[in-house]
Coordinates of C-alpha atoms in Angstrom, one line a residue:
E4 CA 126.6 182.7 136.8
F5 CA 129.7 184.5 135.6
K6 CA 128.2 185.2 132.2
R7 CA 125.1 186.6 133.7
D8 CA 126.9 188.9 136.1
V9 CA 129.5 190.1 133.8
Q10 CA 126.9 191.0 131.1
A11 CA 124.9 192.9 133.7
V12 CA 127.8 195.2 134.8
N13 CA 129.3 195.5 131.3
P14 CA 126.4 196.1 128.9
H15 CA 128.8 197.2 126.1
L16 CA 129.8 193.5 125.8
A17 CA 126.7 193.1 123.6
A18 CA 128.2 195.3 120.9
T19 CA 131.2 192.9 120.5
D20 CA 129.2 189.7 120.7
D21 CA 130.3 189.1 124.3
R22 CA 133.9 189.2 123.4
F23 CA 136.5 191.2 125.4
V24 CA 138.4 193.9 123.5
A25 CA 141.8 195.0 124.7
A26 CA 141.0 198.8 124.4
E27 CA 137.9 198.6 126.6
V28 CA 137.6 198.6 130.4
Y29 CA 135.5 195.9 132.1
Y30 CA 134.3 195.1 135.6
L31 CA 134.6 191.5 136.9
P32 CA 132.4 190.2 139.7
E33 CA 133.9 189.3 143.0
P34 CA 132.5 186.7 145.5
S35 CA 130.3 188.4 148.0
R36 CA 131.5 188.6 151.6
V37 CA 129.6 186.1 153.7
S38 CA 129.9 185.4 157.4
P39 CA 131.7 182.2 158.1
A40 CA 129.9 179.3 159.6
Y41 CA 131.1 177.7 162.9
L42 CA 130.9 174.1 164.0
W43 CA 131.3 173.3 167.7
D44 CA 132.9 169.9 167.4
R45 CA 136.5 170.5 168.3
P46 CA 137.2 168.4 171.5
L47 CA 139.1 169.8 174.4
H48 CA 140.5 167.6 177.3
D49 CA 142.8 168.2 180.3
Y50 CA 142.5 172.0 180.2
S51 CA 141.8 174.3 183.1
G52 CA 141.4 178.1 183.1
S53 CA 138.9 180.9 182.8
I54 CA 136.7 181.4 179.7
Y55 CA 138.8 184.4 178.7
Q56 CA 142.1 182.4 179.1
A57 CA 140.6 179.6 176.9
W58 CA 139.7 182.3 174.3
L59 CA 143.3 183.6 174.3
D60 CA 144.9 180.1 174.3
L61 CA 142.7 178.2 171.9
V62 CA 140.3 180.3 169.9
Q63 CA 141.6 183.9 169.2
G64 CA 143.2 184.0 165.8
K65 CA 142.3 180.4 165.1
V66 CA 138.6 180.8 164.3
P67 CA 138.4 183.7 161.8
G68 CA 135.4 185.9 162.2
L69 CA 134.5 184.9 165.7
D70 CA 134.9 187.7 168.4
Y71 CA 135.2 187.2 172.2
A72 CA 131.6 188.4 172.9
S73 CA 130.1 185.8 170.6
F74 CA 132.4 183.1 171.9
R75 CA 131.6 183.9 175.6
T76 CA 127.8 183.8 174.8
Q77 CA 127.8 180.6 172.8
L78 CA 130.3 178.5 174.8
P79 CA 127.9 177.6 177.7
A80 CA 125.3 176.5 175.2
Y81 CA 127.6 173.8 173.9
N82 CA 129.1 173.1 177.3
P83 CA 126.3 173.1 179.9
S84 CA 128.7 172.2 182.8
L85 CA 130.1 175.8 182.6
A86 CA 126.8 177.1 184.0
D87 CA 127.8 175.6 187.4
T88 CA 131.6 176.1 187.4
G89 CA 132.0 179.3 185.5
K90 CA 135.4 178.1 184.3
L91 CA 137.0 175.1 182.5
L92 CA 138.2 172.2 184.6
A93 CA 140.9 169.7 183.6
T94 CA 138.6 166.8 184.7
D95 CA 135.8 167.8 182.2
N96 CA 135.5 167.5 178.4
Y97 CA 134.5 170.5 176.3
L98 CA 133.6 171.4 172.7
L99 CA 135.2 174.4 170.9
P100 CA 134.3 176.0 167.6
R101 CA 136.0 175.9 164.2
T102 CA 135.3 177.6 160.9
V103 CA 133.7 175.7 158.1
E104 CA 132.8 176.4 154.5
S105 CA 135.5 179.1 153.9
D106 CA 135.3 180.8 150.5
R107 CA 137.8 179.5 147.9
Y108 CA 138.8 180.7 144.5
Y109 CA 141.5 179.9 141.9
L110 CA 143.7 181.8 139.5
A111 CA 145.3 180.3 136.4
T112 CA 148.2 181.4 134.1
T113 CA 150.3 179.8 131.4
S114 CA 154.1 179.8 131.5
S115 CA 156.3 181.3 128.9
G116 CA 158.3 179.3 126.5
T117 CA 161.2 179.3 129.0
G118 CA 158.9 178.0 131.8
R119 CA 158.5 181.3 133.7
F120 CA 155.1 182.4 135.1
R121 CA 153.9 185.1 137.5
F122 CA 150.8 185.9 139.6
N123 CA 150.4 189.6 140.4
D124 CA 148.7 191.4 143.3
L125 CA 148.0 188.3 145.4
R126 CA 146.5 188.9 148.8
A127 CA 148.2 187.6 151.9
G128 CA 147.1 184.0 152.7
S129 CA 147.7 180.4 152.0
Y130 CA 147.7 179.1 148.4
T131 CA 148.1 175.8 146.7
L132 CA 150.2 176.0 143.6
E133 CA 149.6 173.4 141.0
V134 CA 151.6 173.0 137.8
T135 CA 150.5 170.6 135.0
A136 CA 151.9 169.9 131.6
P137 CA 151.5 167.1 129.0
Q138 CA 153.4 163.9 129.8
T139 CA 154.6 165.3 133.2
V140 CA 153.9 164.3 136.8
P141 CA 151.6 166.9 138.4
F142 CA 153.4 169.3 140.8
A143 CA 151.7 170.8 143.9
A144 CA 153.0 172.9 146.7
T145 CA 151.5 175.0 149.5
I146 CA 152.7 178.7 149.7
T147 CA 152.0 181.2 152.4
L148 CA 152.2 184.9 151.7
D149 CA 152.1 187.5 154.6
E150 CA 151.5 191.2 154.5
T151 CA 155.3 192.0 154.7
L152 CA 156.3 190.0 151.7
S153 CA 156.0 192.0 148.5
E154 CA 157.4 189.3 146.2
R155 CA 158.3 185.7 146.4
E156 CA 160.1 183.5 143.9
L157 CA 159.7 179.8 143.7
D158 CA 161.6 177.2 141.6
V159 CA 159.3 174.4 140.2
E160 CA 160.7 171.2 138.9
V161 CA 158.3 168.9 137.0
A162 CA 159.2 165.3 136.2
M163 CA 158.5 163.6 132.9
L164 CA 156.3 160.5 132.9
P165 CA 158.5 157.5 132.2
L166 CA 158.8 156.3 128.6
L167 CA 158.6 152.6 127.9
D168 CA 161.5 152.0 125.6
V169 CA 164.3 153.2 127.9
E170 CA 164.4 149.8 129.6
P171 CA 162.0 146.8 130.0
R172 CA 159.5 147.2 132.9
Q173 CA 158.8 144.7 135.6
P174 CA 155.7 142.6 135.1
V175 CA 152.4 144.4 135.5
A176 CA 151.3 141.8 138.0
Q177 CA 153.9 143.0 140.4
A178 CA 153.0 146.6 139.9
R179 CA 149.4 146.0 141.0
G180 CA 150.3 144.1 144.2
T181 CA 151.2 140.5 144.8
G182 CA 149.0 140.1 147.8
A183 CA 151.9 138.9 149.9
G184 CA 151.0 141.2 152.8
Q185 CA 148.1 142.9 154.4
F186 CA 147.3 145.1 151.3
M187 CA 144.9 143.6 148.8
G188 CA 146.7 142.5 145.7
V189 CA 145.9 140.8 142.4
I190 CA 147.5 137.8 140.7
G191 CA 145.9 137.0 137.4
R192 CA 142.1 136.9 137.9
E193 CA 142.2 136.5 141.7
F194 CA 142.3 139.0 144.6
V195 CA 145.0 137.9 147.0
V196 CA 145.9 139.0 150.6
N197 CA 148.5 137.4 152.8
R198 CA 149.1 135.0 149.9
R199 CA 145.6 133.7 150.1
I200 CA 142.9 134.0 147.4
V201 CA 139.9 136.3 148.4
R202 CA 136.4 135.9 147.0
F203 CA 133.8 137.8 148.8
I204 CA 130.3 139.1 149.5
G205 CA 130.1 142.8 150.1
V206 CA 127.6 145.6 150.7
N207 CA 127.1 149.2 149.7
L208 CA 126.7 151.6 152.7
R209 CA 126.8 154.7 150.5
G210 CA 126.8 157.4 153.2
L211 CA 128.5 155.4 156.0
V212 CA 131.4 157.9 156.4
Y213 CA 128.9 160.7 157.3
Y214 CA 126.6 158.9 159.6
G215 CA 125.9 161.2 162.6
S216 CA 128.1 164.0 161.3
G217 CA 125.3 166.5 160.6
L218 CA 127.0 167.4 157.3
T219 CA 124.2 166.3 155.0
G220 CA 120.4 166.4 155.2
M221 CA 120.2 163.1 153.4
L222 CA 121.5 161.4 156.6
Q223 CA 119.7 163.6 159.2
F224 CA 118.3 160.6 160.9
T225 CA 121.6 158.8 161.3
T226 CA 123.8 158.7 164.4
E227 CA 127.4 157.7 165.0
G228 CA 126.0 154.5 166.6
H229 CA 124.5 153.5 163.2
R230 CA 128.1 153.3 161.8
H231 CA 128.8 150.5 164.4
E232 CA 125.4 148.8 163.9
T233 CA 125.5 148.6 160.1
V234 CA 129.2 147.5 160.0
Q235 CA 128.5 144.8 162.6
Q236 CA 125.5 143.5 160.7
A237 CA 127.5 143.4 157.5
H238 CA 130.2 141.4 159.2
A239 CA 127.6 139.0 160.7
M240 CA 126.2 138.5 157.2
G241 CA 129.7 137.4 156.1
A242 CA 130.6 140.5 154.1
K243 CA 134.2 141.3 153.6
V244 CA 134.1 144.5 151.7
V245 CA 132.1 147.7 152.1
R246 CA 131.7 150.4 149.5
V247 CA 131.0 154.1 150.2
F248 CA 130.8 157.4 148.4
L249 CA 133.5 159.6 149.8
P250 CA 133.0 163.3 149.2
C251 CA 130.3 165.5 150.6
I252 CA 129.3 169.0 149.4
N253 CA 129.4 170.3 152.9
A254 CA 132.6 168.7 154.1
S255 CA 136.2 169.9 153.6
A256 CA 138.9 167.4 152.7
A257 CA 140.2 167.6 156.3
Q258 CA 136.7 166.7 157.6
T259 CA 136.3 163.8 155.2
I260 CA 139.7 162.5 156.1
G261 CA 138.9 162.6 159.8
L262 CA 135.5 160.8 159.3
L263 CA 137.1 158.3 157.0
R264 CA 139.8 157.4 159.5
T265 CA 137.1 156.8 162.2
T266 CA 135.1 154.7 159.7
L267 CA 138.2 152.6 158.9
D268 CA 138.8 152.0 162.6
I269 CA 135.3 150.6 162.9
L270 CA 135.7 148.4 159.8
G271 CA 139.1 147.2 160.9
N272 CA 137.6 146.0 164.2
H273 CA 135.5 143.6 162.1
N274 CA 138.2 142.7 159.5
L275 CA 136.3 144.5 156.7
Y276 CA 137.9 146.3 153.7
L277 CA 136.6 149.5 152.2
I278 CA 136.2 150.8 148.6
P279 CA 135.7 154.6 148.5
A280 CA 134.3 156.2 145.4
F281 CA 135.7 159.7 144.8
V282 CA 132.7 161.3 143.2
D283 CA 129.1 160.6 142.3
F284 CA 127.9 160.9 138.7
Y285 CA 124.5 162.1 139.8
K286 CA 123.7 165.5 141.4
S287 CA 120.7 163.9 143.2
T288 CA 123.0 163.0 146.2
D289 CA 125.2 165.2 148.4
F290 CA 128.2 163.0 147.6
R291 CA 129.8 165.5 145.3
I292 CA 133.0 167.6 145.4
P293 CA 132.4 170.9 147.2
G294 CA 132.3 173.7 144.6
D295 CA 131.7 171.5 141.6
D296 CA 128.0 171.9 141.2
H297 CA 128.5 173.9 138.0
F298 CA 129.8 170.7 136.3
Y299 CA 126.3 169.1 136.6
A300 CA 123.5 169.7 134.1
R301 CA 120.4 168.0 132.7
L302 CA 121.9 166.0 129.8
D303 CA 119.5 163.2 129.1
P304 CA 115.9 164.2 128.3
N305 CA 114.8 160.7 129.5
F306 CA 116.5 161.1 132.9
H307 CA 115.4 163.9 135.2
H308 CA 118.6 164.0 137.3
E309 CA 121.5 166.3 136.6
L310 CA 124.7 164.5 135.5
L311 CA 128.4 165.3 135.4
K312 CA 128.9 167.1 132.0
G313 CA 131.8 167.1 129.6
D314 CA 133.5 170.2 131.0
F315 CA 134.5 168.1 134.0
Y316 CA 136.3 165.5 132.0
R317 CA 137.9 168.0 129.7
G318 CA 139.9 169.6 132.5
G319 CA 137.4 170.9 135.0
Y320 CA 138.3 167.9 137.3
R321 CA 141.7 169.5 137.9
E322 CA 140.1 172.4 139.9
R323 CA 138.9 170.6 143.0
Y324 CA 138.4 166.9 142.3
L325 CA 142.1 166.2 141.6
P326 CA 143.4 168.0 144.7
F327 CA 140.7 166.2 146.8
V328 CA 141.8 162.8 145.5
Q329 CA 145.5 163.6 145.9
T330 CA 145.0 164.7 149.5
V331 CA 142.9 161.7 150.5
V332 CA 145.1 159.1 148.8
G333 CA 148.2 160.7 150.4
A334 CA 146.6 160.5 153.8
F335 CA 145.7 156.7 153.5
K336 CA 148.4 155.3 151.2
E337 CA 149.7 153.2 154.1
D338 CA 146.3 152.0 155.4
S339 CA 145.8 148.3 154.5
R340 CA 142.1 148.5 155.3
I341 CA 141.5 150.2 151.9
F342 CA 140.5 147.5 149.4
A343 CA 140.9 149.8 146.3
W344 CA 140.5 153.4 145.3
E345 CA 137.6 154.1 142.9
I346 CA 137.6 157.0 140.4
G347 CA 133.8 157.6 140.8
N348 CA 130.4 156.1 140.8
E349 CA 129.0 155.1 137.4
L350 CA 130.9 157.8 135.5
K351 CA 130.6 158.2 131.7
Y352 CA 130.7 161.0 129.2
E353 CA 127.1 162.1 128.4
P354 CA 126.2 162.4 125.6
A355 CA 128.9 160.1 124.2
H356 CA 128.7 161.4 120.6
E357 CA 130.2 164.7 121.9
D358 CA 133.4 162.9 122.9
P359 CA 134.7 161.2 119.7
N360 CA 136.4 157.9 120.5
R361 CA 135.7 158.8 124.1
A362 CA 139.1 160.5 124.1
A363 CA 138.4 163.0 126.8
F364 CA 136.7 160.4 129.1
L365 CA 139.5 157.9 128.6
D366 CA 142.2 160.6 129.2
F367 CA 140.5 161.6 132.5
M368 CA 140.1 158.0 133.7
L369 CA 143.7 157.0 132.9
T370 CA 145.2 160.2 134.1
M371 CA 143.5 159.9 137.5
A372 CA 144.5 156.2 137.9
R373 CA 148.1 157.1 137.1
T374 CA 148.0 160.0 139.5
I375 CA 146.7 157.8 142.3
K376 CA 149.4 155.1 141.6
Q377 CA 152.2 157.7 141.6
I378 CA 151.1 158.7 145.1
D379 CA 150.2 155.2 146.4
R380 CA 151.9 152.1 145.3
N381 CA 150.1 149.9 147.8
H382 CA 146.5 149.9 146.7
L383 CA 144.5 148.7 143.8
V384 CA 142.5 151.1 141.6
T385 CA 139.2 150.6 139.8
T386 CA 136.6 152.6 137.8
G387 CA 133.3 152.1 139.6
M388 CA 131.5 151.9 136.2
I389 CA 128.2 150.2 135.5
S390 CA 129.8 148.6 132.4
T391 CA 131.9 149.5 129.5
S392 CA 128.7 149.4 127.4
H393 CA 127.1 152.0 129.6
A394 CA 130.1 154.3 129.0
S395 CA 130.0 153.6 125.2
L396 CA 133.3 151.8 125.3
D397 CA 132.2 148.5 123.8
V398 CA 132.9 149.7 120.3
D399 CA 136.2 149.7 118.4
N400 CA 137.9 148.0 121.3
L401 CA 137.7 151.1 123.4
W402 CA 137.2 148.9 126.5
R403 CA 140.8 147.7 126.0
K404 CA 142.1 151.3 126.0
L405 CA 140.5 151.7 129.4
Y406 CA 141.3 148.4 131.1
G407 CA 144.1 146.9 129.0
G408 CA 147.0 148.7 130.7
P409 CA 148.2 148.6 134.3
E410 CA 146.1 151.6 135.4
F411 CA 143.1 149.6 136.5
D412 CA 143.5 146.4 138.4
F413 CA 140.0 145.0 138.1
L414 CA 136.7 145.6 136.3
T415 CA 133.4 146.6 137.9
V416 CA 129.8 145.8 136.9
H417 CA 126.5 147.2 138.3
C418 CA 123.6 144.9 137.4
Y419 CA 120.0 145.1 138.6
N420 CA 116.9 143.1 137.7
D421 CA 118.6 140.6 135.4
E422 CA 119.7 143.4 133.1
Y423 CA 122.4 141.4 131.4
E424 CA 122.1 142.7 127.9
G425 CA 125.2 144.5 126.7
K426 CA 127.2 143.6 129.8
Q427 CA 130.2 141.7 128.4
D428 CA 132.8 142.9 130.9
H429 CA 133.2 139.4 132.3
A430 CA 134.5 138.4 128.8
Y431 CA 136.8 141.4 128.8
A432 CA 138.1 140.5 132.2
Q433 CA 138.9 137.0 130.9
A434 CA 140.7 138.4 127.9
L435 CA 142.7 140.8 130.0
N436 CA 143.4 138.2 132.8
K437 CA 142.0 140.6 135.4
P438 CA 139.4 140.1 138.1
F439 CA 135.9 141.6 137.9
I440 CA 133.3 142.1 140.6
I441 CA 129.5 142.8 140.7
E442 CA 129.8 146.0 142.6
E443 CA 126.1 146.9 142.8
A444 CA 123.2 144.4 142.6
G445 CA 119.6 144.2 143.6
Y446 CA 116.0 143.5 142.5
G447 CA 113.2 146.0 142.5
K448 CA 109.8 146.7 141.0
A449 CA 111.0 146.2 137.4
R450 CA 111.5 142.5 138.2
P451 CA 108.8 141.4 140.7
G452 CA 109.3 138.0 142.3
N453 CA 110.9 136.1 145.1
R454 CA 114.0 138.3 145.7
V455 CA 115.9 135.6 147.7
E456 CA 115.7 133.2 144.8
Q457 CA 116.4 135.9 142.2
V458 CA 119.6 136.9 144.1
R459 CA 120.6 133.2 144.4
R460 CA 120.3 132.7 140.6
D461 CA 122.0 136.0 139.9
M462 CA 125.0 135.0 142.1
D463 CA 125.2 131.6 140.5
R464 CA 125.4 133.2 137.1
W465 CA 128.0 135.8 137.9
F466 CA 130.2 133.6 140.1
G467 CA 129.9 131.0 137.3
L468 CA 131.2 133.6 134.9
G469 CA 134.3 134.2 137.1
A470 CA 133.3 137.1 139.4
S471 CA 135.4 137.5 142.5
G472 CA 132.9 139.5 144.5
Y473 CA 129.2 140.3 144.7
M474 CA 127.9 143.4 146.5
Q475 CA 124.3 144.2 147.6
W476 CA 123.1 147.7 146.9
G477 CA 121.3 149.8 149.6
F478 CA 122.2 147.6 152.6
M479 CA 120.3 149.2 155.6
P480 CA 120.0 146.7 158.4
T481 CA 118.5 149.2 160.9
Q482 CA 115.0 148.8 162.3
W483 CA 113.9 152.1 160.8
D484 CA 114.6 154.1 157.6
I485 CA 117.8 156.2 158.3
G486 CA 118.0 157.7 154.8
D487 CA 120.7 155.5 153.3
G488 CA 118.8 152.7 151.8
D489 CA 116.8 152.1 148.5
D490 CA 113.1 151.6 148.7
D491 CA 113.2 149.8 145.3
A492 CA 116.2 147.5 145.1
G493 CA 117.8 147.8 148.5
M494 CA 118.1 145.2 151.3
D495 CA 116.5 146.6 154.5
R496 CA 113.8 146.1 157.2
A497 CA 112.1 149.4 156.5
F498 CA 110.9 148.7 152.9
H499 CA 111.6 145.0 152.4
G500 CA 111.2 143.5 155.8
Q501 CA 109.5 140.4 154.3
D502 CA 112.8 139.1 152.7
F503 CA 115.5 140.8 154.8
D504 CA 116.2 137.7 156.9
G505 CA 116.1 135.4 153.9
L506 CA 118.6 137.5 152.0
F507 CA 120.8 137.8 155.1
Q508 CA 120.9 134.0 155.4
L509 CA 121.5 133.5 151.7
Y510 CA 124.5 135.9 151.7
R511 CA 125.9 134.4 154.9
E512 CA 125.8 130.9 153.3
R513 CA 127.3 132.1 150.1
A514 CA 130.1 133.9 152.0
A515 CA 131.0 130.7 153.8
S516 CA 130.9 128.8 150.5
L517 CA 133.2 131.3 148.8
Q518 CA 135.7 131.2 151.7
A519 CA 135.8 127.4 151.6
Q520 CA 136.3 127.6 147.8
A521 CA 139.1 130.1 148.2
D522 CA 140.8 128.0 150.9
S523 CA 140.7 124.9 148.8
L524 CA 142.7 126.7 146.1
G525 CA 145.6 127.3 148.3
E526 CA 148.3 129.8 147.7
P527 CA 148.2 131.2 144.1
E528 CA 151.3 131.1 141.9
Q529 CA 152.9 134.3 140.8
P530 CA 152.4 134.6 137.0
T531 CA 155.4 134.5 134.8
D532 CA 153.9 136.9 132.2
T533 CA 152.7 140.4 132.4
G534 CA 149.2 139.6 133.8
A535 CA 147.7 141.3 130.7
A536 CA 146.0 139.1 128.2
T537 CA 147.2 138.5 124.7
G538 CA 143.8 137.5 123.4
S539 CA 140.3 138.9 123.0
P540 CA 136.8 137.5 123.2
T541 CA 136.3 138.2 119.5
D542 CA 139.5 138.8 117.6
H543 CA 143.2 138.1 117.5
T544 CA 145.0 141.0 119.2
G545 CA 148.2 141.4 121.2
V546 CA 150.1 143.7 123.5
L547 CA 153.0 146.0 122.9
G548 CA 155.0 147.8 125.5
T549 CA 155.6 144.8 127.8
P550 CA 158.8 142.9 128.5
M551 CA 157.2 139.6 127.4
Q552 CA 155.2 139.9 124.2
P553 CA 152.8 137.4 122.8
K554 CA 153.2 135.7 119.4
L555 CA 152.2 138.6 117.1
K556 CA 152.1 138.5 113.3
A557 CA 152.3 141.1 110.6
G558 CA 148.9 142.5 109.8
E559 CA 147.5 142.0 113.3
T560 CA 146.3 144.6 115.7
A561 CA 148.2 145.3 119.0
Y562 CA 147.8 147.7 121.9
A563 CA 150.3 149.8 123.8
Q564 CA 150.4 148.9 127.5
D565 CA 152.3 152.1 128.6
W566 CA 153.6 155.3 127.1
V567 CA 155.6 154.2 124.1
N568 CA 157.9 156.2 121.8
V569 CA 157.5 155.6 118.0
R570 CA 160.8 156.0 116.3
K571 CA 162.0 156.6 112.7
S572 CA 164.0 153.4 112.8
A573 CA 164.4 150.4 115.1
G574 CA 166.5 150.7 118.2
H575 CA 166.9 153.4 120.9
V576 CA 170.6 153.4 121.9
G577 CA 172.7 156.4 120.7
K578 CA 169.8 157.9 118.8
P579 CA 169.4 161.7 118.3
G580 CA 166.3 163.3 119.9
D581 CA 164.5 163.8 116.6
D582 CA 164.4 160.0 116.1
V583 CA 161.2 160.0 118.1
V584 CA 158.3 160.8 115.7
G585 CA 155.4 160.3 118.1
L586 CA 154.3 159.2 121.5
L587 CA 151.4 156.7 122.0
G588 CA 149.6 156.4 125.3
P589 CA 148.4 153.3 127.1
G590 CA 145.7 151.5 125.1
A591 CA 146.7 153.1 121.8
M592 CA 145.8 150.7 118.9
V593 CA 148.4 150.1 116.2
T594 CA 148.6 147.9 113.1
L595 CA 151.7 145.8 112.6
T596 CA 152.8 146.6 109.1
G597 CA 155.7 144.1 108.7
E598 CA 158.0 141.6 110.4
P599 CA 159.9 142.5 113.6
I600 CA 163.6 142.9 114.0
Q601 CA 165.8 142.5 117.1
K602 CA 167.8 145.5 118.2
D603 CA 169.2 146.9 121.4
G604 CA 167.8 144.0 123.3
L605 CA 164.2 144.6 122.2
R606 CA 161.9 143.4 119.4
W607 CA 160.9 146.2 117.2
W608 CA 157.8 146.2 115.0
P609 CA 157.0 148.5 112.1
I610 CA 153.6 150.1 112.9
N611 CA 150.9 152.4 111.8
G612 CA 149.0 153.9 114.7
T613 CA 146.8 156.8 115.8
K614 CA 147.6 159.2 118.6
A615 CA 145.0 160.5 121.1
D616 CA 144.6 163.7 119.0
G617 CA 143.7 161.6 115.9
E618 CA 147.0 162.2 114.1
T619 CA 148.5 159.2 112.3
V620 CA 152.0 158.1 113.3
I621 CA 154.1 155.7 111.3
G622 CA 157.4 154.2 112.5
W623 CA 158.9 151.6 114.8
M624 CA 158.1 150.6 118.4
A625 CA 159.1 148.0 120.8

């Protein structure tokens, strides 16, 4: 859109091959002025006064763009009782307006070598300042500028991400939660809460947060009552976990937070946990970050839907996705009804060959997981992926770069219609000593048959391979189609009424069996090692960057579990700054080129490794 508009108003760009030249003058497009939209859903209680007084007290200056004449005309339409009283009464309840879908834009600049930066000619208003730099904790602050302030200075301090070899870390198992309290935790390959093992049946209620909100046409036939009905039915079926897609293109972060809080209250009343996915890979739904539609494109000629493209993973996510995640996580970091945060639904880099070694995709996934855990130390984090194979991470041990460190607490698998080929994530989970769940499952037209028996066999297989949870896709227990099911592989009365009751009973029986199984195991023991595996399904590998290392040998391959300095020589005490020759990130693969030596309380190995940018680094690491 920008390219089209800027070429139209600057035809002389064609003479320079669409490159800007310093000596020329150019015109840049501005967003068109649009009238703001209003939503009459702000509740008012215990207020008495005239309509004009309500305007002065509650609306004027608080709803930009709305004048008194429009307010006075529209108020009775949303509050019919005013037709009789002519004024607001303390005994009645009313609805007031608020502005939605305000225009947003962003500016970017790069600091000087001394760290100074400047934004010129800003209009009065509220701004969010974000500062990012390699190997630092992201900084964010809200700044308000008024008409009387000609200039404002702000000091920004950014903290470096911790480096591993300063001192040994605590075991990773503790970092991802012990399950000693109400928050879901992980010990080894088990989910744990209140010191009890959790194995579960779950359901996908993709749009649950927005039922009855009027914010998406996909759910135009839903009501707020459907939230209660679907959750109650999930509970009656024995489900313990519900998964939703969290953003909506028509909802602000504040709206989403309010609706999520209401949803959690309903789930909490039935002792259910929630997994929110922070973005959908597919543009075919409305569960996308507002303003990010330019990051979707037709990428696969064999797939007619638009998908998230590479620009998103290569930094575009920082524009709106990252602030959305930070805001939501910060708002619910103390809410034990959250099972885990999920980076997104079925994300991958498409096409994979345009992302060598999946470097951009892995950097995005790991950066987001670390960001979430910097804000919220209570909750688990997972990927929401179909499989590592689907994301082209099943080559060169790339799966270990994603899941091998402390960023992700468990693995996810989406499996329909007995499509088992290439899905080896259960073996990876075993190698890494982490849980895995079947997060989406169902049977459709591609595998006709008795769906009750198909699901029974599928659960037997996955639980036999060590799965801790199994979640039905497209759970829509309402009498009619409310727009949140799946007419192919869903579980519903509208499209699959012939087997709904059979599946309901099957899941209820399996949920009871899983509960009895978990109860019989008693309280799990806290592991004495890092909780990360030293082995692999197919080779002999190890882990570096942990306080307790496996039995490694010269010539073997090992993987960094955190940010690790590579030094010129063994040891880190009293060394000059130039002793560090490189920095390896979590999951970085190295070859042990010789025997280790003990120095400064750590075991140091000579290594040959590769940094994320492809540069080779040779030195010593602990």
